[in-house]
Coordinates of C-alpha atoms in Angstrom, one line a residue:
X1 CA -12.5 16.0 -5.2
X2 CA -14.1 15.2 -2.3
X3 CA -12.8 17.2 0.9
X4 CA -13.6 15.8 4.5
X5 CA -11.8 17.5 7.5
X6 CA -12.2 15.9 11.2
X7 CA -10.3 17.5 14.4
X8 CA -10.5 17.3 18.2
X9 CA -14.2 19.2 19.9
X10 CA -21.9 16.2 21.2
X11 CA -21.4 16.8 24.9
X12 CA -19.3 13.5 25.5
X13 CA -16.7 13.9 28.7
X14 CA -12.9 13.4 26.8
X15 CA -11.6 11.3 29.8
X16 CA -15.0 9.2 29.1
X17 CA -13.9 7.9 25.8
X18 CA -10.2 7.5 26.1
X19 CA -10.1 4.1 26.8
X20 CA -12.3 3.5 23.6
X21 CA -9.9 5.3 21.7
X22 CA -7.3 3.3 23.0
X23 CA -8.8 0.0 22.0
X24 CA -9.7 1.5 18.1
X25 CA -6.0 2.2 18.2
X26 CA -5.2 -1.2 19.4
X27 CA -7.3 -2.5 16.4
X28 CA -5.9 -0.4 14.0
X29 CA -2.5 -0.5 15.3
X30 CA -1.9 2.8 14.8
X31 CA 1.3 4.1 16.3
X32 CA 1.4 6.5 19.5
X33 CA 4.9 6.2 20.4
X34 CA 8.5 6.2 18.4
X35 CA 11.1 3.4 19.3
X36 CA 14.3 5.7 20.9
X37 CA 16.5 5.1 18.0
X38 CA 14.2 7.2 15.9
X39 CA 14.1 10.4 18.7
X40 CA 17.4 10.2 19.1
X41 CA 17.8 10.9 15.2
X42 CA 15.1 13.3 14.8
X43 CA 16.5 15.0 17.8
X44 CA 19.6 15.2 16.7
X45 CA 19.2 16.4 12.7
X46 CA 16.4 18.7 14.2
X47 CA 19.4 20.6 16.2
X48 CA 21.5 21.6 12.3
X49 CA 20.6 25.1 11.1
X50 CA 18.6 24.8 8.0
X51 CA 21.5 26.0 6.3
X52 CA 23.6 23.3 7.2
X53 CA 21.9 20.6 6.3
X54 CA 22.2 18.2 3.7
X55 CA 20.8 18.2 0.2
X56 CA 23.0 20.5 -1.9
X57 CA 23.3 24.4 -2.4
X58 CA 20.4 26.3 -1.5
X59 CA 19.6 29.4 -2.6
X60 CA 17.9 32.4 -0.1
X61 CA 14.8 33.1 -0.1
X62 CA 14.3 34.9 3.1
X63 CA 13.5 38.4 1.3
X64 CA 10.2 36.9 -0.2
X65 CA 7.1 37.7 1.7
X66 CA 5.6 33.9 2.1
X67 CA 2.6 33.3 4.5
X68 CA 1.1 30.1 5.7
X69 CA -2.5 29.7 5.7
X70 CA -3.9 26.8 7.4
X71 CA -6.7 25.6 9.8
X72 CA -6.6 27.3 13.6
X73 CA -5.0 24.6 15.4
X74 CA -2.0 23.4 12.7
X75 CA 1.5 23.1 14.2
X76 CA 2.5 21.0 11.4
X77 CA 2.7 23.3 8.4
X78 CA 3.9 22.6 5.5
X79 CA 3.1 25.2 2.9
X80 CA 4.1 28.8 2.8
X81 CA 3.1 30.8 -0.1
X82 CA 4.0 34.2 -2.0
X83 CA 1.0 35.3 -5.0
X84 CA 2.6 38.3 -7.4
X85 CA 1.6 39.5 -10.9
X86 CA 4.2 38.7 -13.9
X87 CA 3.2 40.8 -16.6
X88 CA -0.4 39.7 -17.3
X89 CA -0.1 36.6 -15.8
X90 CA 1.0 35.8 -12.7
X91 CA 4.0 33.9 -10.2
X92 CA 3.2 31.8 -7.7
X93 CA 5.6 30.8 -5.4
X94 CA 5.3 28.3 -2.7
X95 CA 7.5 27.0 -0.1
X96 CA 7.4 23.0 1.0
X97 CA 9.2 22.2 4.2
X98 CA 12.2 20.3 2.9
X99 CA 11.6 16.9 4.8
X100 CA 14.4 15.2 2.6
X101 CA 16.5 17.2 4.4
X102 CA 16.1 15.6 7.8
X103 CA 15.1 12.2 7.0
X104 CA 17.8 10.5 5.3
X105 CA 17.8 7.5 3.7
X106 CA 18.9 4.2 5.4
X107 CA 18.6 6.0 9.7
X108 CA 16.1 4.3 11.8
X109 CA 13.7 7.7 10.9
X110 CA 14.0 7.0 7.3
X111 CA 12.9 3.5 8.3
X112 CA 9.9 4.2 10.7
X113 CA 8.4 6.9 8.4
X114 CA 8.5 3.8 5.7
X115 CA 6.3 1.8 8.0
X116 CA 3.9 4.9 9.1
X117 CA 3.2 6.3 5.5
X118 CA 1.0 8.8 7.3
X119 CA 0.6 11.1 10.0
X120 CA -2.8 9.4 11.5
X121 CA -5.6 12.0 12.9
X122 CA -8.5 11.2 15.6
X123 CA -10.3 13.4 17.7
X124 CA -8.5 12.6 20.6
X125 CA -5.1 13.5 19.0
X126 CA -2.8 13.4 16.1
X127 CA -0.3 10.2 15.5
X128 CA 3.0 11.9 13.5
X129 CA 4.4 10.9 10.4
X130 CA 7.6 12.0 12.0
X131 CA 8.3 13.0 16.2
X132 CA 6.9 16.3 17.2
X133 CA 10.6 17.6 17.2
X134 CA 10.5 17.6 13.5
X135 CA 7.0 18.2 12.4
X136 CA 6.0 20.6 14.7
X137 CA 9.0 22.6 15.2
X138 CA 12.1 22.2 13.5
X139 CA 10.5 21.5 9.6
X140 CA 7.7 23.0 9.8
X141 CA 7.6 26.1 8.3
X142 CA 6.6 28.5 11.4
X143 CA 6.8 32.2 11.3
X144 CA 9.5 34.3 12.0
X145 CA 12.1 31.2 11.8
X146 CA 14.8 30.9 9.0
X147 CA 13.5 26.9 7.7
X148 CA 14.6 24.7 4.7
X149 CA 12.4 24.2 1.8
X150 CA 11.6 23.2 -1.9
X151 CA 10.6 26.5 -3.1
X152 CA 8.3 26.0 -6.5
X153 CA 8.7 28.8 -8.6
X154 CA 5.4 28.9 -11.3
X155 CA 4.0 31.1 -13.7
X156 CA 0.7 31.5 -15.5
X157 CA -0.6 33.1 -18.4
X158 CA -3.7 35.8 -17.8
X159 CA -5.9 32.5 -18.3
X160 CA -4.4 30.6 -15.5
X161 CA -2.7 28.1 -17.6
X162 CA 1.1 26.9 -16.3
X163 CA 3.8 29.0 -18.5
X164 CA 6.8 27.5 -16.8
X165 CA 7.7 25.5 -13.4
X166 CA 10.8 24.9 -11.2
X167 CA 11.5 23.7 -7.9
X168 CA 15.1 24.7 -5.9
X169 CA 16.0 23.7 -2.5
X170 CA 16.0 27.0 -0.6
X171 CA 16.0 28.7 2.9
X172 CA 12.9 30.6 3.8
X173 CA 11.2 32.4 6.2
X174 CA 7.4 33.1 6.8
X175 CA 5.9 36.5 7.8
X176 CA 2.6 35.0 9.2
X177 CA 1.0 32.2 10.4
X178 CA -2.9 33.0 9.2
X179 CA -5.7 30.9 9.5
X180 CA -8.6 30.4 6.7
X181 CA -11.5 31.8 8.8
X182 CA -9.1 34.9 9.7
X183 CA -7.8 35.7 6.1
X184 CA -11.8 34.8 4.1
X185 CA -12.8 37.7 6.8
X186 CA -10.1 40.1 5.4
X187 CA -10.6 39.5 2.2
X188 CA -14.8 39.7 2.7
X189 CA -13.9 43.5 3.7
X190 CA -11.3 44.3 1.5
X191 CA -8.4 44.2 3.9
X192 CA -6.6 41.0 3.4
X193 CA -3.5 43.0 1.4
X194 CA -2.6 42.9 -2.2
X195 CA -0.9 39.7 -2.0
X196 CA -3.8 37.6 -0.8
X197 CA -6.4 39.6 -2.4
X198 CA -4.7 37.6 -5.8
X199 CA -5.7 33.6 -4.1
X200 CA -9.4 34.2 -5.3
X201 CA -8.5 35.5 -8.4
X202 CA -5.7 32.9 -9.3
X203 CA -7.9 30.1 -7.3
X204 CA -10.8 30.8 -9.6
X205 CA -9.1 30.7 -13.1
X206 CA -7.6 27.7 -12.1
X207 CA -10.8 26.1 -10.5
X208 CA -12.2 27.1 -14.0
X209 CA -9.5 25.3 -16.2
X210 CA -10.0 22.1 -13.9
X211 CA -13.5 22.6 -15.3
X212 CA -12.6 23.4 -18.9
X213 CA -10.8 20.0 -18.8
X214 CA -13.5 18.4 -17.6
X215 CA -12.7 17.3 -14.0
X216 CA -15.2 18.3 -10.9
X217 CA -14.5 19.1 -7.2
X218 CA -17.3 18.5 -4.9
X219 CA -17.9 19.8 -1.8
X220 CA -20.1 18.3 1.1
X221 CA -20.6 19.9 5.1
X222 CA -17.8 18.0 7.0
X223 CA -18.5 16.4 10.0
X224 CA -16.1 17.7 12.6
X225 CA -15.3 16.8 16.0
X226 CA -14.2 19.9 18.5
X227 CA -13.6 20.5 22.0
X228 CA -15.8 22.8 24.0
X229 CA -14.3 24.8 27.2
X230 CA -16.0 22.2 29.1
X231 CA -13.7 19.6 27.8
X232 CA -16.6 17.8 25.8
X233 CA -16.6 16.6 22.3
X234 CA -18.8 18.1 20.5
X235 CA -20.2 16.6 16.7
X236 CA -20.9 19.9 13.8
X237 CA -21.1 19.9 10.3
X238 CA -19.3 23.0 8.6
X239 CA -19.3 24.6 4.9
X240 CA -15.9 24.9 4.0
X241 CA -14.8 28.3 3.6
X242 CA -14.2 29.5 -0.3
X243 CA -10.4 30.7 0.5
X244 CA -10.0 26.6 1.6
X245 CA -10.7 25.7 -1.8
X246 CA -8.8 28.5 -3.4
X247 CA -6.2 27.5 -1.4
X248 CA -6.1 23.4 -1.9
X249 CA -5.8 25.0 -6.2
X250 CA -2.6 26.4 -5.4
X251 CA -1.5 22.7 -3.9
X252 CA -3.4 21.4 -7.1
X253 CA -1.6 23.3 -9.3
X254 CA 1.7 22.7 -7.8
X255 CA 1.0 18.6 -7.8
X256 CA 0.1 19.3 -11.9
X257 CA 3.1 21.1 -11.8
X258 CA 5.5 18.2 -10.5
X259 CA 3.9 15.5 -12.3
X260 CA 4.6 17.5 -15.7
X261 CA 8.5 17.3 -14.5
X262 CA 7.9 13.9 -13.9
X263 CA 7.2 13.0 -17.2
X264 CA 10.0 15.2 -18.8
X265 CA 12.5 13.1 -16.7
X266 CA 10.9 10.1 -17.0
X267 CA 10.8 9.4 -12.9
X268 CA 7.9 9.8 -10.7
X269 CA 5.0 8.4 -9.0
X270 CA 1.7 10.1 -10.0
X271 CA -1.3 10.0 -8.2
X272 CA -4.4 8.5 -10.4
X273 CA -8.4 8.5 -9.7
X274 CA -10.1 6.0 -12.3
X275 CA -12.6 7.6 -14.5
X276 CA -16.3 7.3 -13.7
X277 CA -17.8 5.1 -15.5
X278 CA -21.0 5.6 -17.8
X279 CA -23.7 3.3 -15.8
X280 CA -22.3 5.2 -12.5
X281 CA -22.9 8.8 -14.4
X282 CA -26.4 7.6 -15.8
X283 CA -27.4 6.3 -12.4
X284 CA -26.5 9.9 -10.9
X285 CA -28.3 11.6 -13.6
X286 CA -31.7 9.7 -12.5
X287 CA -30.4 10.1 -9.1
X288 CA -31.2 13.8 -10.1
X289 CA -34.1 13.7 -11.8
X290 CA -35.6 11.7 -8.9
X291 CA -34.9 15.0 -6.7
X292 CA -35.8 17.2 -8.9
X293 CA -33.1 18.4 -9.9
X294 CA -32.4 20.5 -13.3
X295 CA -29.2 18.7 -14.9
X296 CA -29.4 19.6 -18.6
X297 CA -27.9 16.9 -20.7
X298 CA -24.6 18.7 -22.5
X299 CA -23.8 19.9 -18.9
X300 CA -20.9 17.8 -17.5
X301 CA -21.0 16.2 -14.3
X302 CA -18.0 19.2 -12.8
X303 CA -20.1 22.0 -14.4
X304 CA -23.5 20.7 -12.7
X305 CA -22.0 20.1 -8.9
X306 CA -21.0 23.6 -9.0
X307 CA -24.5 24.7 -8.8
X308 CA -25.3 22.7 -6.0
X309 CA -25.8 24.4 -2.4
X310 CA -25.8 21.7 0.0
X311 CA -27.5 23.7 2.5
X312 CA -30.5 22.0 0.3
X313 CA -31.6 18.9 1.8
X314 CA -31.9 17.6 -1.9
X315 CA -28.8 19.1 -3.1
X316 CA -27.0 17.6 -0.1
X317 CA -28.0 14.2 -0.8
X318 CA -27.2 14.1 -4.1
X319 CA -23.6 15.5 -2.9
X320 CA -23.5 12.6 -0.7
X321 CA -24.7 10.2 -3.7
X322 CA -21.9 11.6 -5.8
X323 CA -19.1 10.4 -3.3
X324 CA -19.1 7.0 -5.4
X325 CA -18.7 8.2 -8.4
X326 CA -15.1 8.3 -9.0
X327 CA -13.3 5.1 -7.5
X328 CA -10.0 3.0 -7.8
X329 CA -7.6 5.9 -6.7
X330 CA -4.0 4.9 -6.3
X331 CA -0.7 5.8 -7.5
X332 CA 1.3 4.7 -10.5
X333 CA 5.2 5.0 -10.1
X334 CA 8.0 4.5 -12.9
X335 CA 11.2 5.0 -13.4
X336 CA 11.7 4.6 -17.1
X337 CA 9.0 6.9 -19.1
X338 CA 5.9 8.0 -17.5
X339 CA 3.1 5.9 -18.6
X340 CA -0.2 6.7 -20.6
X341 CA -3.3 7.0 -19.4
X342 CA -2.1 7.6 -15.7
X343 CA -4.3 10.8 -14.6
X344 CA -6.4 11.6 -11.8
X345 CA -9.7 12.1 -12.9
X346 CA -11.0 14.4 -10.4
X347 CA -8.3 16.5 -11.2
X348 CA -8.5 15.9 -14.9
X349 CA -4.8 16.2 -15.2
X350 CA -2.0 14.5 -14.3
X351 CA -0.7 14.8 -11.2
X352 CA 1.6 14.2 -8.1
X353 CA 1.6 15.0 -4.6
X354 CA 4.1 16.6 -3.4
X355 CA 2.6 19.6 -0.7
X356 CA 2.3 17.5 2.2
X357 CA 5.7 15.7 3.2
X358 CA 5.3 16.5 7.0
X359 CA 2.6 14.1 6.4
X360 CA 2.9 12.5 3.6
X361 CA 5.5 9.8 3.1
X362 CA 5.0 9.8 -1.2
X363 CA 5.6 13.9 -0.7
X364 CA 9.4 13.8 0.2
X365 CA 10.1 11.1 -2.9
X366 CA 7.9 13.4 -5.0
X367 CA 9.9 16.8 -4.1
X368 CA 13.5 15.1 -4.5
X369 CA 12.4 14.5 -8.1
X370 CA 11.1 17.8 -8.8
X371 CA 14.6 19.1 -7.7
X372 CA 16.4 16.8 -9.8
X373 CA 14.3 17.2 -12.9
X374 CA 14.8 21.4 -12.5
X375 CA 18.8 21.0 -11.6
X376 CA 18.9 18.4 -14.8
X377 CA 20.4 16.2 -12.1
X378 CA 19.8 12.3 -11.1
X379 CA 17.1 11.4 -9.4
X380 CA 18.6 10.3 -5.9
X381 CA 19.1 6.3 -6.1
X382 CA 17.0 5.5 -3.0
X383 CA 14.3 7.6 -4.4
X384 CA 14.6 5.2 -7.5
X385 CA 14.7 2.7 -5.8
X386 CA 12.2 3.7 -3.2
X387 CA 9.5 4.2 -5.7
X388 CA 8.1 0.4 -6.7
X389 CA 7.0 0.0 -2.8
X390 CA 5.3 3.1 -2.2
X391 CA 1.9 2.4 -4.0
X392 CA 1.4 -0.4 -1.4
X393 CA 2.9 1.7 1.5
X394 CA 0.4 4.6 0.7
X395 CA -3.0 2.3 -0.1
X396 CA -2.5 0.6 3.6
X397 CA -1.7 3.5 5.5
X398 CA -4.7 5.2 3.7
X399 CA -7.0 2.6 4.7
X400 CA -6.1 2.6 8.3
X401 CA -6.1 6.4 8.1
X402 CA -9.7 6.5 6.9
X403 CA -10.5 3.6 9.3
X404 CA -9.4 5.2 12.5
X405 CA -10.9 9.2 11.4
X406 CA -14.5 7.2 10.4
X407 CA -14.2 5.2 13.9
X408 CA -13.7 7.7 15.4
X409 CA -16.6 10.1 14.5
X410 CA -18.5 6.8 15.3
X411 CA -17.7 6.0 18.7
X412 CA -18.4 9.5 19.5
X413 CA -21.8 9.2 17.9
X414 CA -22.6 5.8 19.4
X415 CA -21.8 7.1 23.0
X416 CA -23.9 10.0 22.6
X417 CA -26.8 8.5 21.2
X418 CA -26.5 5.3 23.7
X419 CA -29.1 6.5 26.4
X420 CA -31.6 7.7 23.3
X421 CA -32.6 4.5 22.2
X422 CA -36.2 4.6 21.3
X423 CA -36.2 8.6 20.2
X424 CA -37.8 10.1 17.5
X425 CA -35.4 12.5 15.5
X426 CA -35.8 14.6 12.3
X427 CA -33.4 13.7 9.5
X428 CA -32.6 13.7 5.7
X429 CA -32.2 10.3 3.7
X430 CA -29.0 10.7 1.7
X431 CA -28.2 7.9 0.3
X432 CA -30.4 4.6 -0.4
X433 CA -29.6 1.6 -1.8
X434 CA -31.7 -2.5 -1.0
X435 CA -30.1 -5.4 0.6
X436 CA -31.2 -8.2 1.4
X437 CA -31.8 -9.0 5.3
X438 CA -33.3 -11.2 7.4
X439 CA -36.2 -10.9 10.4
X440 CA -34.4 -8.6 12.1
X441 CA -34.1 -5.8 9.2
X442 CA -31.0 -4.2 9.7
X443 CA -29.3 -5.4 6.5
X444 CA -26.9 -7.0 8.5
X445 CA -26.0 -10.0 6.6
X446 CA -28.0 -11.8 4.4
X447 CA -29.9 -14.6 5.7
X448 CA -29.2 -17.7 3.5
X449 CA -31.3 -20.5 2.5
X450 CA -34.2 -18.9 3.8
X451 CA -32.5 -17.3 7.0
X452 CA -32.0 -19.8 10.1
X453 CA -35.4 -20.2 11.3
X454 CA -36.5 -21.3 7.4
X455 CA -38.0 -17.4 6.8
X456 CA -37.2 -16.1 3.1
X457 CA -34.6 -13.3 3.3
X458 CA -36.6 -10.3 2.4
X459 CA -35.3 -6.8 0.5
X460 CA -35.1 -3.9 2.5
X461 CA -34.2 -0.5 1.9
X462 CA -31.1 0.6 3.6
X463 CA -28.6 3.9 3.7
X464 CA -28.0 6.8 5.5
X465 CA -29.4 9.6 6.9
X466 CA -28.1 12.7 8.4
X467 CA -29.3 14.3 11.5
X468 CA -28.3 18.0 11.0
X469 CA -29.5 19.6 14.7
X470 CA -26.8 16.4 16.6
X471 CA -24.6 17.0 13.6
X472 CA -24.9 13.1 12.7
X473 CA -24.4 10.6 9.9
X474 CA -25.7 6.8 10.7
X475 CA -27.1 3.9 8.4
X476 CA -30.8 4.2 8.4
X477 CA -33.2 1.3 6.9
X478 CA -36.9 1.1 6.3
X479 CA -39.1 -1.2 7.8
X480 CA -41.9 -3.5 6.7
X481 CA -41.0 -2.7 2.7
X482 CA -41.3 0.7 3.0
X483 CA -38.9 2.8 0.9
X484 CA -36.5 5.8 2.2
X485 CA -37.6 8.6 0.6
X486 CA -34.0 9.8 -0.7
X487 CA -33.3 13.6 -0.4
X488 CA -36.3 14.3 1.9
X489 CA -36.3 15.2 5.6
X490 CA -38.5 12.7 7.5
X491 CA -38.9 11.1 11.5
X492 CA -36.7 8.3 11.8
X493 CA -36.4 6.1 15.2
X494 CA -33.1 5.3 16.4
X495 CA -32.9 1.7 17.2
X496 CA -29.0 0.5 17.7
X497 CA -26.4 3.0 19.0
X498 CA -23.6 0.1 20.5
X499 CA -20.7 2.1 21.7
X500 CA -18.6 -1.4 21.5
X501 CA -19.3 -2.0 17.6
X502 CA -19.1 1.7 17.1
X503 CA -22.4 1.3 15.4
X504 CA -25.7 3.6 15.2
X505 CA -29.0 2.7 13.4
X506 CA -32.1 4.8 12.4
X507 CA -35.2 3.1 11.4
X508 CA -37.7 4.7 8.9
X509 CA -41.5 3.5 9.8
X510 CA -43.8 5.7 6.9

């Protein structure tokens, strides 16, 4: 899988952008308000104690030892978990705020969150899946509060493999609210506690069995946005820590988990990543060999990417080259037998999501048949019912989401860069592929018949390049036939940084 992050922090002024933000919102239409119906509901479920609340018997998990462990700045968190050993395998236990709880079917919130699909993040702000009364306070699962939640109960065998799996509505209540740079330092000097010191050991047998079955998880520096103390936004690219991606296993696991009582109830909704096809996997391979890289034939693609460090200029580009590799992901529901062939590729497994539902709108559908399927119960009727539309639901909101999160990284680039028109800056080619343009070069629409003023379009080399000391990632095309030179770090010119079209261009001039 392919992990991006992006959060509020290039020495722009915030008030200086917020009316650009406003009018990429506008575009989007992303919503930044809830109608008063839907406060009024939230506000009033919100005030029930958790162990009031609807959903059935829960049992009480309060004696259990459950952390959360999330970026600094989370409010809304949804996971809480407990790591043990169970003879020589192991229990993992983790806590999902029980949104099904508040959000009923049928109420004006029920209906809103239907129309959201996703909580919607910018660097100026976050856009809620649900009002701040919920997600931030009442659901989430802070510490040192009694909260609802699904509490997934798994176990593994000394290889890492899933033994047995149930989910049960429960009442909870977390110890700590850590952070990942706060609990990799404990555990980098042996002071993180027994019960965390087992999320690298249990993270790594199960990143290895995502291996063994032949799926791959690729990691690339993210581009974040942050805010400095003098209220600026500020563009960096970070490594992700390795207790994020031991970690996102244990919500891995958990999805495999669900979508496996999915299938033995014959209700659910997986989500599915098409396979890579061969012609993409050959064109990587010579992608490789063009930067030199040593990929052995009989190595898979997932064993190979773990050997990358993308601290490499060439390693980094072929990360970046690998992005397109697997494509088509979506979700397959059903409510009469799960179907064949419906895995996620990445993953190499099927599975479900089901760790997010603060969110997450497929997440609270998910859960309520995980309870079902362990309690032998029916699956809810409006979760049956809900199920054909949310493919559709979930494909739209994710392309807005990815929409607004990319515009915004580029309107912050754009108004950086706009007074540097001209300048020279170092930067590594990452990706490369021709297209036809006309005069101008740009690979901005082909020119047809010839262009407008009767030139012949010509091919020229387009891409991207990243510029690691301003933290940026802008198209970049070569001039008068020249060729970007992918994986290498070269001078490149910027020539367009439009703070209206959110769009910045580096030229390559050999």
């Amino acid at each position: 899988m392919i992990r991006r992050s992006l959060r509020a922090g290039v020495g722009v002024p915030v008030r200086a952008l917020s009316p650009e933000f406003e009018r990429l919102r506008a575009e989007l239409s992303i919503p930044t308000g809830y109608p008063e119906p839907v406060i009024a509901e939230a506000t009033r479920v919100a005030a029930i104690a958790p162990g009031d609340l609807p959903g059935g018997p829960r049992d009480d998990d309060r004696d259990i030892d459950f952390v959360t462990i999330d970026p600094p700045w989370s409010v809304d968190l949804d996971q809480a978990l407990h790591l043990s050993r169970r003879g020589d395998g192991y229990l993992v236990r983790y806590a999902i705020a029980d949104v099904g709880a508040y959000v009923r079917p049928g109420t004006a919130l029920a209906v809103e969150c239907g129309e959201r699909g996703l909580t919607f993040y910018g660097p100026d702000g976050r856009f809620g899946l649900h009002p701040p009364v919920l997600s931030e306070d009442a659901a989430s699962l802070l510490p040192d509060r009694d909260r609802a939640a699904i509490v997934w109960s798994i176990g593994l065998d000394a290889g890492g493999e899933i033994t047995d799996v149930a989910a049960r509505r429960s009442l909870v209540r977390s110890r700590a609210q850590l952070n990942y740079p706060a609990v990799q330092a404990d555990l980098d000097a042996g002071r993180a506690g027994a019960m965390l010191e087992l999320l690298p050991v249990i993270g790594d047998l199960r990143t290895d069995r995502q291996l063994d079955r032949g799926g791959a998880s690729l990691e690339i520096p993210e581009q974040e946005v942050n805010v400095d103390d003098r209220d600026h936004y500020v563009l960096t690219f970070r490594s992700t820590l390795p207790v994020e991606d031991h970690n996102a296993q244990i919500s891995l696991l958990t999805g495999i988990a669900a979508a496996r009582l999915m299938r033995q109830i014959g209700v659910g909704i997986f989500r599915t990543l098409e396979p890579a096809r061969t012609a993409d996997l050959e064109r990587l391979r010579a992608v490789a060999a063009a930067l030199h890289l040593d990929w052995p034939a009989d190595q898979p693609y997932g064993r190979f990417v773990r050997t990358l460090d993308t601290a490499n200029p060439a390693h980094s580009a072929f990360a970046q080259e690998a992005t397109g590799l697997f494509r088509g992901a979506g979700y397959t529901d059903f409510v009469d037998g799960a179907p064949d062939n419906a895995r996620h590729s990445a993953i190499a497994a099927e599975y479900a999501h089901v760790t997010a539902p603060l969110r997450r709108l497929v997440d609270r559908f998910g859960l309520e048949i995980a309870v079902a399927a362990t309690a032998g119960t029916e699956v809810p009727a409006w979760v049956r019912e809900g199920l054909p539309a949310l493919p559709k639901a979930m494909a739209r909101a994710g392309a807005k989401a990815g929409s607004y999160e990319r515009g915004g990284v580029d309107l912050i680039e754009a108004f950086t860069l706009a007074d540097r028109l001209g300048e020279r800056f170092e930067g590594v080619i990452v990706e490369r592929a021709a297209a036809k343009a006309g005069r101008n070069g740009t690979g901005k629409g082909a020119a047809k018949d010839g262009g407008t003023d009767g030139a012949a379009a010509a091919e020229v080399d387009r891409g991207a390049v990243v510029i690691p000391d301003d933290a940026i990632r802008a198209r970049a095309v070569a001039a008068d036939g020249a060729t970007l030179p992918l994986g290498e770090q070269i001078p490149v010119t910027l020539i367009e940084a439009d703070v209206a079209s959110r769009a910045v261009v580096f030229e390559y001039r050999p």
